Amino acid sequence: MQGAEFGHRGEDCTFETLMKQFGLARDIALRAIAEIVHDIDLKDGKFGRPEAAGIKALLAGLAEGARDDRRLLRGAEAVFDGLYANLASGRALDMRNRGNATRRRK
């Protein structure tokens, strides 16, 4: 949005801009979410986050089924809260490492 205080800056999506502006870049889970949001928003594959396609599909489904913006916001909050909890716990990394180990054995 032109003239907005926050938005895309350089190669960053709005989420990345907000993280930098508010000093949140030290949070590993938020950084991972920023990479996912970047890949969804800018469609440049910069981070190659495998979660991006699934999150994009979830959000598209929420948008199609939401009757109003409040419902959409509540649904998106639940998606990102759950994603944050998973990423902050380290389980996402464990799952990724197991997947890589399985692929290497084949």
mmCIF file of C-alpha atoms in Angstrom:
data_model
loop_
_atom_site.group_PDB
_atom_site.id
_atom_site.type_symbol
_atom_site.label_atom_id
_atom_site.label_comp_id
_atom_site.label_asym_id
_atom_site.label_seq_id
_atom_site.Cartn_x
_atom_site.Cartn_y
_atom_site.Cartn_z
ATOM 1 C CA MET A 1 0.000 0.000 0.000
ATOM 2 C CA GLN A 2 1.586 3.214 -1.145
ATOM 3 C CA GLY A 3 2.213 5.776 1.593
ATOM 4 C CA ALA A 4 1.805 3.221 4.403
ATOM 5 C CA GLU A 5 4.265 3.368 7.269
ATOM 6 C CA PHE A 6 5.036 -0.327 6.874
ATOM 7 C CA GLY A 7 5.256 -2.299 3.672
ATOM 8 C CA HIS A 8 7.715 -4.014 1.390
ATOM 9 C CA ARG A 9 11.203 -2.540 1.693
ATOM 10 C CA GLY A 10 13.908 -3.629 -0.687
ATOM 11 C CA GLU A 11 13.737 -7.430 -0.835
ATOM 12 C CA ASP A 12 11.700 -7.675 2.384
ATOM 13 C CA CYS A 13 7.989 -8.371 2.678
ATOM 14 C CA THR A 14 5.922 -6.367 5.166
ATOM 15 C CA PHE A 15 6.296 -9.031 7.855
ATOM 16 C CA GLU A 16 10.085 -8.828 7.608
ATOM 17 C CA THR A 17 9.904 -5.028 7.699
ATOM 18 C CA LEU A 18 7.831 -5.166 10.898
ATOM 19 C CA MET A 19 10.226 -7.633 12.522
ATOM 20 C CA LYS A 20 13.184 -5.384 11.836
ATOM 21 C CA GLN A 21 11.347 -2.221 12.881
ATOM 22 C CA PHE A 22 10.315 -3.694 16.246
ATOM 23 C CA GLY A 23 13.546 -5.609 16.965
ATOM 24 C CA LEU A 24 12.004 -9.077 16.760
ATOM 25 C CA ALA A 25 14.623 -10.687 14.516
ATOM 26 C CA ARG A 26 16.237 -12.535 17.444
ATOM 27 C CA ASP A 27 13.167 -14.772 17.817
ATOM 28 C CA ILE A 28 14.017 -17.900 15.824
ATOM 29 C CA ALA A 29 10.390 -18.983 15.406
ATOM 30 C CA LEU A 30 9.350 -15.524 14.169
ATOM 31 C CA ARG A 31 12.277 -15.523 11.735
ATOM 32 C CA ALA A 32 11.088 -18.848 10.344
ATOM 33 C CA ILE A 33 7.543 -17.489 9.980
ATOM 34 C CA ALA A 34 8.953 -14.401 8.253
ATOM 35 C CA GLU A 35 10.706 -16.675 5.752
ATOM 36 C CA ILE A 36 7.471 -18.594 5.125
ATOM 37 C CA VAL A 37 5.473 -15.373 4.712
ATOM 38 C CA HIS A 38 8.172 -13.987 2.402
ATOM 39 C CA ASP A 39 8.031 -17.068 0.168
ATOM 40 C CA ILE A 40 4.215 -16.888 0.027
ATOM 41 C CA ASP A 41 4.023 -13.139 -0.500
ATOM 42 C CA LEU A 42 6.903 -12.452 -2.867
ATOM 43 C CA LYS A 43 6.795 -15.833 -4.653
ATOM 44 C CA ASP A 44 10.539 -15.717 -5.235
ATOM 45 C CA GLY A 45 11.453 -18.927 -3.402
ATOM 46 C CA LYS A 46 14.235 -17.037 -1.631
ATOM 47 C CA PHE A 47 14.059 -19.205 1.483
ATOM 48 C CA GLY A 48 12.600 -22.372 -0.048
ATOM 49 C CA ARG A 49 10.471 -23.031 3.033
ATOM 50 C CA PRO A 50 8.587 -26.311 2.480
ATOM 51 C CA GLU A 51 5.805 -25.114 4.822
ATOM 52 C CA ALA A 52 4.939 -22.188 2.533
ATOM 53 C CA ALA A 53 2.715 -24.161 0.149
ATOM 54 C CA GLY A 54 0.678 -25.690 2.980
ATOM 55 C CA ILE A 55 0.265 -22.416 4.848
ATOM 56 C CA LYS A 56 -0.726 -20.685 1.613
ATOM 57 C CA ALA A 57 -3.369 -23.351 0.964
ATOM 58 C CA LEU A 58 -4.694 -23.062 4.539
ATOM 59 C CA LEU A 59 -4.992 -19.290 4.276
ATOM 60 C CA ALA A 60 -6.693 -19.532 0.870
ATOM 61 C CA GLY A 61 -9.203 -21.973 2.316
ATOM 62 C CA LEU A 62 -9.859 -19.691 5.262
ATOM 63 C CA ALA A 63 -10.369 -16.729 2.929
ATOM 64 C CA GLU A 64 -12.823 -18.672 0.783
ATOM 65 C CA GLY A 65 -14.835 -19.878 3.770
ATOM 66 C CA ALA A 66 -14.806 -16.712 5.882
ATOM 67 C CA ARG A 67 -17.999 -14.712 5.842
ATOM 68 C CA ASP A 68 -16.316 -11.629 7.230
ATOM 69 C CA ASP A 69 -12.882 -10.243 8.065
ATOM 70 C CA ARG A 70 -13.192 -11.048 11.776
ATOM 71 C CA ARG A 71 -13.682 -14.736 11.078
ATOM 72 C CA LEU A 72 -10.783 -14.696 8.645
ATOM 73 C CA LEU A 73 -8.586 -12.973 11.214
ATOM 74 C CA ARG A 74 -9.508 -15.482 13.945
ATOM 75 C CA GLY A 75 -8.711 -18.385 11.646
ATOM 76 C CA ALA A 76 -5.405 -16.898 10.516
ATOM 77 C CA GLU A 77 -4.477 -16.159 14.136
ATOM 78 C CA ALA A 78 -5.029 -19.819 15.013
ATOM 79 C CA VAL A 79 -2.882 -20.961 12.065
ATOM 80 C CA PHE A 80 0.016 -18.659 12.910
ATOM 81 C CA ASP A 81 -0.226 -19.214 16.675
ATOM 82 C CA GLY A 82 -0.006 -22.960 16.100
ATOM 83 C CA LEU A 83 2.843 -22.551 13.636
ATOM 84 C CA TYR A 84 4.718 -20.332 16.084
ATOM 85 C CA ALA A 85 4.224 -22.835 18.934
ATOM 86 C CA ASN A 86 5.525 -25.659 16.755
ATOM 87 C CA LEU A 87 8.527 -23.713 15.496
ATOM 88 C CA ALA A 88 9.384 -22.368 18.963
ATOM 89 C CA SER A 89 9.328 -25.873 20.453
ATOM 90 C CA GLY A 90 11.892 -27.152 17.981
ATOM 91 C CA ARG A 91 9.573 -29.965 16.825
ATOM 92 C CA ALA A 92 9.503 -28.564 13.295
ATOM 93 C CA LEU A 93 13.283 -28.858 13.074
ATOM 94 C CA ASP A 94 13.154 -32.409 14.449
ATOM 95 C CA MET A 95 10.584 -33.366 11.801
ATOM 96 C CA ARG A 96 12.653 -31.774 9.049
ATOM 97 C CA ASN A 97 15.799 -33.584 10.199
ATOM 98 C CA ARG A 98 13.947 -36.918 10.316
ATOM 99 C CA GLY A 99 12.625 -36.332 6.800
ATOM 100 C CA ASN A 100 16.111 -35.573 5.508
ATOM 101 C CA ALA A 101 17.531 -38.678 7.206
ATOM 102 C CA THR A 102 14.792 -40.840 5.674
ATOM 103 C CA ARG A 103 15.474 -39.454 2.195
ATOM 104 C CA ARG A 104 19.214 -40.091 2.555
ATOM 105 C CA ARG A 105 18.634 -43.762 3.488
ATOM 106 C CA LYS A 106 16.598 -44.480 0.354
#
